[in-house]
């Protein structure tokens, strides 16, 4: 388990006055660049006020953000930066990751464009992105790729803008050659001009802004690089900026999200991947996707899969087995000649290979089952035993992506449980061989095609905002790849879905040059198609899909506007609307009332409106006892209602009633329709269900028989969010005081923490919180100060695919301010930890709005 232990500055060069600006404190799980900060200035302040302070080095200047990136020495505290006149806020320079699932399979591309109706926009409307500028912030691009123009900033070249903004670049003018592959893949989705991969907007003008280094061992960048690239893309005048990166939070109060929202206000369409933490459940959207008016994008799985496969020769003959190769930096899974496959055991006798393998695997391929330890541990043990490759098979149905640590030098492949059992049985029955050639491809239908990708992050935001806004193909997407890495491959992630939407927006802007960002958002959402869920017979919840699968052909041809295009229902304040009793029988329920304005933009024909309702799945992350769902913890899937396709009582689904407003709208005129939305009354509030659906408007125009469907997604929480617990429930053992291995300490009342004892507070958050405060309280019940890392604001919930809890050091060092600047040491004695977190929508000034936890009393020794 990774434990973040800060370097505590116990003394500083000079006394620090109380900070006039806010210094943001990120919780322990958020990775930041050491001694590096983002500084936002007040509108009238100048950067020279920061540059003049000894020990502070300005590394970047930001115009639109109006601030700087700084590096500080160990003797300087960020609060000193905050105290400089003109400084508005100071953030640690946070690390960003790519929003993709590494290399998966090679997916067939043509059906994507038919399902999203991009194909019709190309063939019937003649649209290809001409005249539209798209900036891409990513890992760079192989601009020599023939499908991507094979050029850089030459006449008639698609690449007219961009450069290198990563920390390993000597100059922003350096061509942004891609050494990782992700940016080249994204670029092909947007604008590939080849026969094998057809981009959504192949004639768009492009800019690539590389923010990831080639020297890093991990696929990361930071706030400073991203902000610099964003500002460069803005200054280059791009109509659309596509970003397939993010950092884990459900809040929009961070520098990159703030800047993205500023760009939107200035007329730039910001398209951002929503994140790949779907396995952790709800409230997993990343930033800057949660930024205000940003177009956040979820992922839909491809309909067909064209994949590399391996040929296993067994005692029954040859078997073709589809596999998912391990991600870089591991070498590709290529075995040119038939090679012996064995199923080794470790020194405990287990076939899971979680300890040293006893077999001699020299020149052989190891077959190992998933389970009990990491993929890297299994591969390392096989590698140490001499294996030339490793095949790992699943222990449940389905296939997942697999990545190895950088010390794994042999290729790996992941195969299904059924295929793994077949190979294992063959090994027991006789000699089994395997070969895999790079050029061997097979095409199979995807069982999850057209459904939301399991990895796609879900909303809502921390304040029940509806994200993602829209969904697009992102699972198993074939696209261009650096020529040095094979020229083509398939990747999965919301990283692939976001550029698809960016390309689609380019077609929309080409067709409607004067369209505004607000109008684009409206059309994308209201013309989308809700995504069916075959497991329940309903459609996917808007917190999963947004408006649904993008339908760009209908968006381009739309003759109606609906405002607002989506409804985020906040049930923390609820009133029973008396007028509803005039329309339906009185019921014991709370209802939300919303008014929708519908405009007929056809200048010649009247429009008729009919209203229908499409109920969606309800989702929860919790079991009936209030603890995090065991289904989510063990299978990475959330409980849904309905649980299957069988009919359910109507009162367990949300209900919508539409009244008032004219159903006939004259050319160019508008009407207003009032809708009443009720939560699923038959579902107990104690089970914490998040519900949603779609208000479906069927629109027809005079003299036309075809009705056009426009939807308004809505979603909310079935209950009062203010009453919910933020801390993970006590039955699963959290919070607790932990040792250096993050194991619970038994008999805390007998614990003495000395200078050479490492003790931590381990905390898991089921929900985001605006304020997180962990303090030391003495025997007289007097609060003595915050623990190191003990105060943070705007904290996201704990993600199951990351560290399962946050860790905070417990020792005699305490801080007396939320900026973590004024520290001292408490004397030896008896103390306990006092933890408080603000409940959703809580008032920081009201103590009753906090959830409180106190540890048992322990001793702090000398």
Short mmCIF file of C-alpha atoms in Angstrom, two decimals, residues 60-327:
data_model
loop_
_atom_site.label_atom_id
_atom_site.label_comp_id
_atom_site.label_asym_id
_atom_site.label_seq_id
_atom_site.Cartn_x
_atom_site.Cartn_y
_atom_site.Cartn_z
CA UNK A 60 5.67 29.29 -16.50
CA UNK A 61 3.44 32.30 -17.07
CA UNK A 62 -0.29 31.86 -17.73
CA UNK A 63 -2.30 34.61 -19.41
CA UNK A 64 -5.92 33.42 -19.53
CA UNK A 65 -5.61 31.73 -16.14
CA UNK A 66 -3.74 34.84 -14.94
CA UNK A 67 -1.11 33.21 -12.86
CA UNK A 68 2.22 31.41 -12.80
CA UNK A 69 3.74 28.03 -12.03
CA UNK A 70 6.48 28.23 -9.40
CA UNK A 71 9.11 26.01 -7.85
CA UNK A 72 10.09 26.71 -4.26
CA UNK A 73 13.02 25.66 -2.13
CA UNK A 74 12.71 23.51 0.97
CA UNK A 75 13.02 26.60 3.15
CA UNK A 76 9.99 28.25 1.57
CA UNK A 77 6.42 27.32 2.48
CA UNK A 78 3.53 27.80 0.02
CA UNK A 79 1.85 30.06 2.57
CA UNK A 80 4.64 32.56 1.95
CA UNK A 81 3.57 32.61 -1.69
CA UNK A 82 -0.04 33.08 -0.61
CA UNK A 83 0.94 36.08 1.51
CA UNK A 84 2.39 37.94 -1.47
CA UNK A 85 0.25 40.92 -2.36
CA UNK A 86 -1.87 40.15 -5.43
CA UNK A 87 -1.99 36.37 -4.99
CA UNK A 88 -5.51 34.92 -5.12
CA UNK A 89 -4.94 31.17 -4.60
CA UNK A 90 -2.15 28.59 -4.48
CA UNK A 91 -2.53 24.95 -5.57
CA UNK A 92 0.02 22.11 -5.40
CA UNK A 93 1.06 21.15 -8.95
CA UNK A 94 -1.08 18.03 -9.30
CA UNK A 95 -0.26 15.01 -11.47
CA UNK A 96 -2.61 14.06 -14.35
CA UNK A 97 -3.04 10.66 -15.99
CA UNK A 98 -4.34 9.58 -19.38
CA UNK A 99 -7.95 8.37 -19.47
CA UNK A 100 -7.43 5.10 -21.27
CA UNK A 101 -7.27 1.41 -20.51
CA UNK A 102 -4.00 0.64 -22.26
CA UNK A 103 -3.79 -1.57 -25.33
CA UNK A 104 -6.76 -3.88 -25.73
CA UNK A 105 -8.00 -5.28 -29.01
CA UNK A 106 -8.27 -4.06 -32.56
CA UNK A 107 -11.80 -2.89 -33.26
CA UNK A 108 -13.63 -2.56 -36.56
CA UNK A 109 -14.42 1.09 -37.21
CA UNK A 110 -17.10 1.39 -39.87
CA UNK A 111 -20.08 0.40 -37.76
CA UNK A 112 -19.18 3.08 -35.24
CA UNK A 113 -19.91 5.81 -37.77
CA UNK A 114 -23.22 4.21 -38.73
CA UNK A 115 -24.43 3.89 -35.14
CA UNK A 116 -23.53 7.51 -34.37
CA UNK A 117 -24.76 8.59 -37.82
CA UNK A 118 -21.41 10.17 -38.61
CA UNK A 119 -21.52 8.11 -41.80
CA UNK A 120 -24.68 9.93 -42.91
CA UNK A 121 -23.14 13.29 -42.07
CA UNK A 122 -20.22 12.36 -44.33
CA UNK A 123 -22.14 10.85 -47.24
CA UNK A 124 -25.47 12.70 -47.30
CA UNK A 125 -24.47 16.10 -45.96
CA UNK A 126 -20.92 16.18 -47.36
CA UNK A 127 -19.37 17.21 -44.04
CA UNK A 128 -15.75 16.45 -43.19
CA UNK A 129 -14.59 19.15 -40.74
CA UNK A 130 -13.19 21.56 -43.34
CA UNK A 131 -12.47 24.97 -41.85
CA UNK A 132 -12.73 23.85 -38.22
CA UNK A 133 -9.71 24.01 -35.92
CA UNK A 134 -9.27 21.32 -33.26
CA UNK A 135 -6.57 21.52 -30.59
CA UNK A 136 -5.53 18.24 -28.96
CA UNK A 137 -3.76 18.17 -25.59
CA UNK A 138 -2.11 14.79 -25.27
CA UNK A 139 1.11 12.76 -25.60
CA UNK A 140 2.00 14.14 -29.02
CA UNK A 141 1.48 12.70 -32.48
CA UNK A 142 3.41 10.74 -35.08
CA UNK A 143 2.90 13.46 -37.70
CA UNK A 144 4.87 11.35 -40.21
CA UNK A 145 2.06 8.76 -40.25
CA UNK A 146 0.61 8.63 -43.80
CA UNK A 147 -2.98 8.56 -42.49
CA UNK A 148 -2.32 11.75 -40.52
CA UNK A 149 -0.83 13.79 -43.34
CA UNK A 150 2.86 12.80 -43.08
CA UNK A 151 3.74 16.46 -42.48
CA UNK A 152 4.18 19.16 -39.85
CA UNK A 153 3.15 22.79 -40.40
CA UNK A 154 3.70 22.75 -44.16
CA UNK A 155 1.18 24.13 -46.69
CA UNK A 156 -1.98 22.01 -46.91
CA UNK A 157 -0.82 19.95 -43.93
CA UNK A 158 -3.55 19.14 -41.36
CA UNK A 159 -1.05 19.98 -38.57
CA UNK A 160 -0.75 23.75 -38.50
CA UNK A 161 -0.53 24.35 -34.75
CA UNK A 162 0.99 22.94 -31.60
CA UNK A 163 4.27 22.11 -29.96
CA UNK A 164 5.80 20.51 -26.88
CA UNK A 165 4.79 21.69 -23.42
CA UNK A 166 6.11 18.75 -21.41
CA UNK A 167 8.87 19.28 -18.88
CA UNK A 168 11.40 17.46 -21.08
CA UNK A 169 10.91 19.94 -23.95
CA UNK A 170 13.53 22.60 -24.54
CA UNK A 171 11.07 24.83 -26.38
CA UNK A 172 7.33 24.93 -27.10
CA UNK A 173 8.34 25.11 -30.77
CA UNK A 174 9.69 21.56 -30.69
CA UNK A 175 7.56 19.27 -32.88
CA UNK A 176 5.41 17.12 -30.55
CA UNK A 177 6.53 13.67 -31.71
CA UNK A 178 4.60 10.96 -29.86
CA UNK A 179 6.66 8.41 -27.94
CA UNK A 180 3.71 6.81 -26.11
CA UNK A 181 1.07 6.26 -28.79
CA UNK A 182 -1.97 7.67 -27.02
CA UNK A 183 -1.98 11.03 -28.81
CA UNK A 184 -1.51 9.44 -32.23
CA UNK A 185 -4.46 7.16 -31.51
CA UNK A 186 -6.63 10.10 -30.42
CA UNK A 187 -5.60 12.03 -33.53
CA UNK A 188 -6.67 9.19 -35.82
CA UNK A 189 -10.10 9.03 -34.20
CA UNK A 190 -10.59 12.71 -34.97
CA UNK A 191 -9.03 13.05 -38.39
CA UNK A 192 -7.42 9.96 -39.91
CA UNK A 193 -7.52 10.15 -43.72
CA UNK A 194 -6.61 6.53 -44.42
CA UNK A 195 -8.58 3.56 -45.68
CA UNK A 196 -8.10 1.41 -42.60
CA UNK A 197 -9.11 4.10 -40.10
CA UNK A 198 -11.61 6.78 -41.09
CA UNK A 199 -11.61 9.80 -38.81
CA UNK A 200 -14.77 11.61 -37.79
CA UNK A 201 -13.57 14.96 -39.20
CA UNK A 202 -10.77 14.02 -41.63
CA UNK A 203 -10.37 17.51 -43.15
CA UNK A 204 -10.22 19.47 -39.90
CA UNK A 205 -7.22 21.68 -39.19
CA UNK A 206 -5.31 20.30 -36.23
CA UNK A 207 -2.97 21.31 -33.43
CA UNK A 208 -1.16 18.91 -31.10
CA UNK A 209 0.12 20.13 -27.73
CA UNK A 210 2.32 17.51 -26.10
CA UNK A 211 2.18 17.58 -22.28
CA UNK A 212 3.55 14.11 -21.43
CA UNK A 213 7.27 13.45 -21.22
CA UNK A 214 9.10 10.65 -22.98
CA UNK A 215 11.46 10.13 -20.06
CA UNK A 216 8.83 9.42 -17.39
CA UNK A 217 8.28 5.85 -16.23
CA UNK A 218 4.55 6.49 -15.91
CA UNK A 219 1.96 8.11 -18.16
CA UNK A 220 1.64 11.33 -16.19
CA UNK A 221 1.83 15.08 -16.59
CA UNK A 222 0.98 17.95 -14.25
CA UNK A 223 -1.16 21.06 -13.88
CA UNK A 224 1.58 23.41 -15.08
CA UNK A 225 2.12 21.57 -18.37
CA UNK A 226 -1.61 21.21 -19.01
CA UNK A 227 -2.43 24.85 -18.27
CA UNK A 228 0.41 26.04 -20.52
CA UNK A 229 -0.81 23.82 -23.36
CA UNK A 230 -4.42 24.89 -22.89
CA UNK A 231 -3.48 28.54 -23.08
CA UNK A 232 -1.39 27.95 -26.21
CA UNK A 233 -4.30 26.14 -27.87
CA UNK A 234 -6.63 28.99 -26.93
CA UNK A 235 -4.25 31.60 -28.29
CA UNK A 236 -3.98 29.65 -31.54
CA UNK A 237 -7.71 30.20 -32.02
CA UNK A 238 -9.02 26.62 -31.96
CA UNK A 239 -12.77 26.18 -32.20
CA UNK A 240 -12.60 22.93 -30.20
CA UNK A 241 -10.11 21.65 -27.63
CA UNK A 242 -10.04 17.90 -26.94
CA UNK A 243 -8.57 16.60 -23.68
CA UNK A 244 -8.27 12.90 -22.86
CA UNK A 245 -6.70 13.29 -19.44
CA UNK A 246 -7.85 13.93 -15.92
CA UNK A 247 -7.34 13.81 -12.17
CA UNK A 248 -9.63 12.16 -9.68
CA UNK A 249 -12.14 14.49 -8.07
CA UNK A 250 -15.84 15.24 -8.28
CA UNK A 251 -15.38 18.99 -7.71
CA UNK A 252 -15.00 21.76 -10.25
CA UNK A 253 -12.90 24.01 -7.98
CA UNK A 254 -9.43 23.30 -9.34
CA UNK A 255 -7.21 25.31 -11.70
CA UNK A 256 -7.62 23.21 -14.85
CA UNK A 257 -11.41 22.97 -14.51
CA UNK A 258 -11.60 26.70 -13.79
CA UNK A 259 -9.58 27.47 -16.91
CA UNK A 260 -11.64 25.10 -19.06
CA UNK A 261 -14.79 26.92 -17.95
CA UNK A 262 -13.20 30.26 -18.83
CA UNK A 263 -12.52 28.98 -22.34
CA UNK A 264 -16.15 27.91 -22.68
CA UNK A 265 -17.26 31.41 -21.65
CA UNK A 266 -14.98 32.74 -24.39
CA UNK A 267 -16.66 30.56 -27.03
CA UNK A 268 -14.37 27.51 -27.21
CA UNK A 269 -15.93 24.03 -27.13
CA UNK A 270 -14.12 22.02 -24.44
CA UNK A 271 -14.50 18.24 -24.89
CA UNK A 272 -13.07 16.17 -22.03
CA UNK A 273 -12.94 12.47 -21.14
CA UNK A 274 -15.09 11.73 -18.09
CA UNK A 275 -12.67 9.19 -16.61
CA UNK A 276 -12.13 5.44 -16.35
CA UNK A 277 -13.03 4.69 -12.73
CA UNK A 278 -16.40 3.06 -13.40
CA UNK A 279 -15.33 0.02 -11.39
CA UNK A 280 -15.49 2.23 -8.30
CA UNK A 281 -19.13 3.17 -8.87
CA UNK A 282 -20.84 6.54 -8.70
CA UNK A 283 -19.24 9.94 -8.13
CA UNK A 284 -16.09 8.98 -10.05
CA UNK A 285 -16.00 11.65 -12.77
CA UNK A 286 -12.61 13.32 -13.10
CA UNK A 287 -11.51 16.90 -13.54
CA UNK A 288 -11.60 18.91 -15.80
CA UNK A 289 -14.60 16.93 -17.11
CA UNK A 290 -16.61 18.25 -14.15
CA UNK A 291 -15.87 21.85 -15.13
CA UNK A 292 -18.82 24.16 -15.67
CA UNK A 293 -20.30 23.81 -19.20
CA UNK A 294 -17.53 21.45 -20.31
CA UNK A 295 -18.70 18.61 -22.60
CA UNK A 296 -17.85 15.53 -20.53
CA UNK A 297 -17.86 12.25 -22.45
CA UNK A 298 -18.59 8.67 -21.37
CA UNK A 299 -17.61 5.54 -23.28
CA UNK A 300 -19.69 3.00 -25.24
CA UNK A 301 -18.21 -0.35 -26.29
CA UNK A 302 -17.55 -1.08 -29.95
CA UNK A 303 -19.97 -3.44 -31.73
CA UNK A 304 -17.33 -5.63 -33.39
CA UNK A 305 -13.84 -6.65 -32.32
CA UNK A 306 -11.01 -7.40 -34.72
CA UNK A 307 -8.30 -8.79 -32.51
CA UNK A 308 -4.91 -10.40 -32.35
CA UNK A 309 -5.16 -14.06 -31.41
CA UNK A 310 -2.95 -16.94 -30.41
CA UNK A 311 -3.00 -20.50 -31.80
CA UNK A 312 -2.81 -23.16 -29.10
CA UNK A 313 -1.96 -26.63 -30.38
CA UNK A 314 -3.37 -29.24 -28.00
CA UNK A 315 -4.02 -32.97 -28.01
CA UNK A 316 -7.42 -32.24 -29.59
CA UNK A 317 -6.11 -29.99 -32.35
CA UNK A 318 -5.56 -26.28 -32.91
CA UNK A 319 -7.58 -23.63 -31.06
CA UNK A 320 -7.74 -19.92 -31.88
CA UNK A 321 -7.83 -17.87 -28.67
CA UNK A 322 -8.47 -14.13 -28.56
CA UNK A 323 -6.20 -12.29 -26.10
CA UNK A 324 -5.59 -8.84 -24.67
CA UNK A 325 -1.86 -8.04 -24.72
CA UNK A 326 -0.19 -6.49 -21.69
CA UNK A 327 0.33 -2.77 -22.00
#
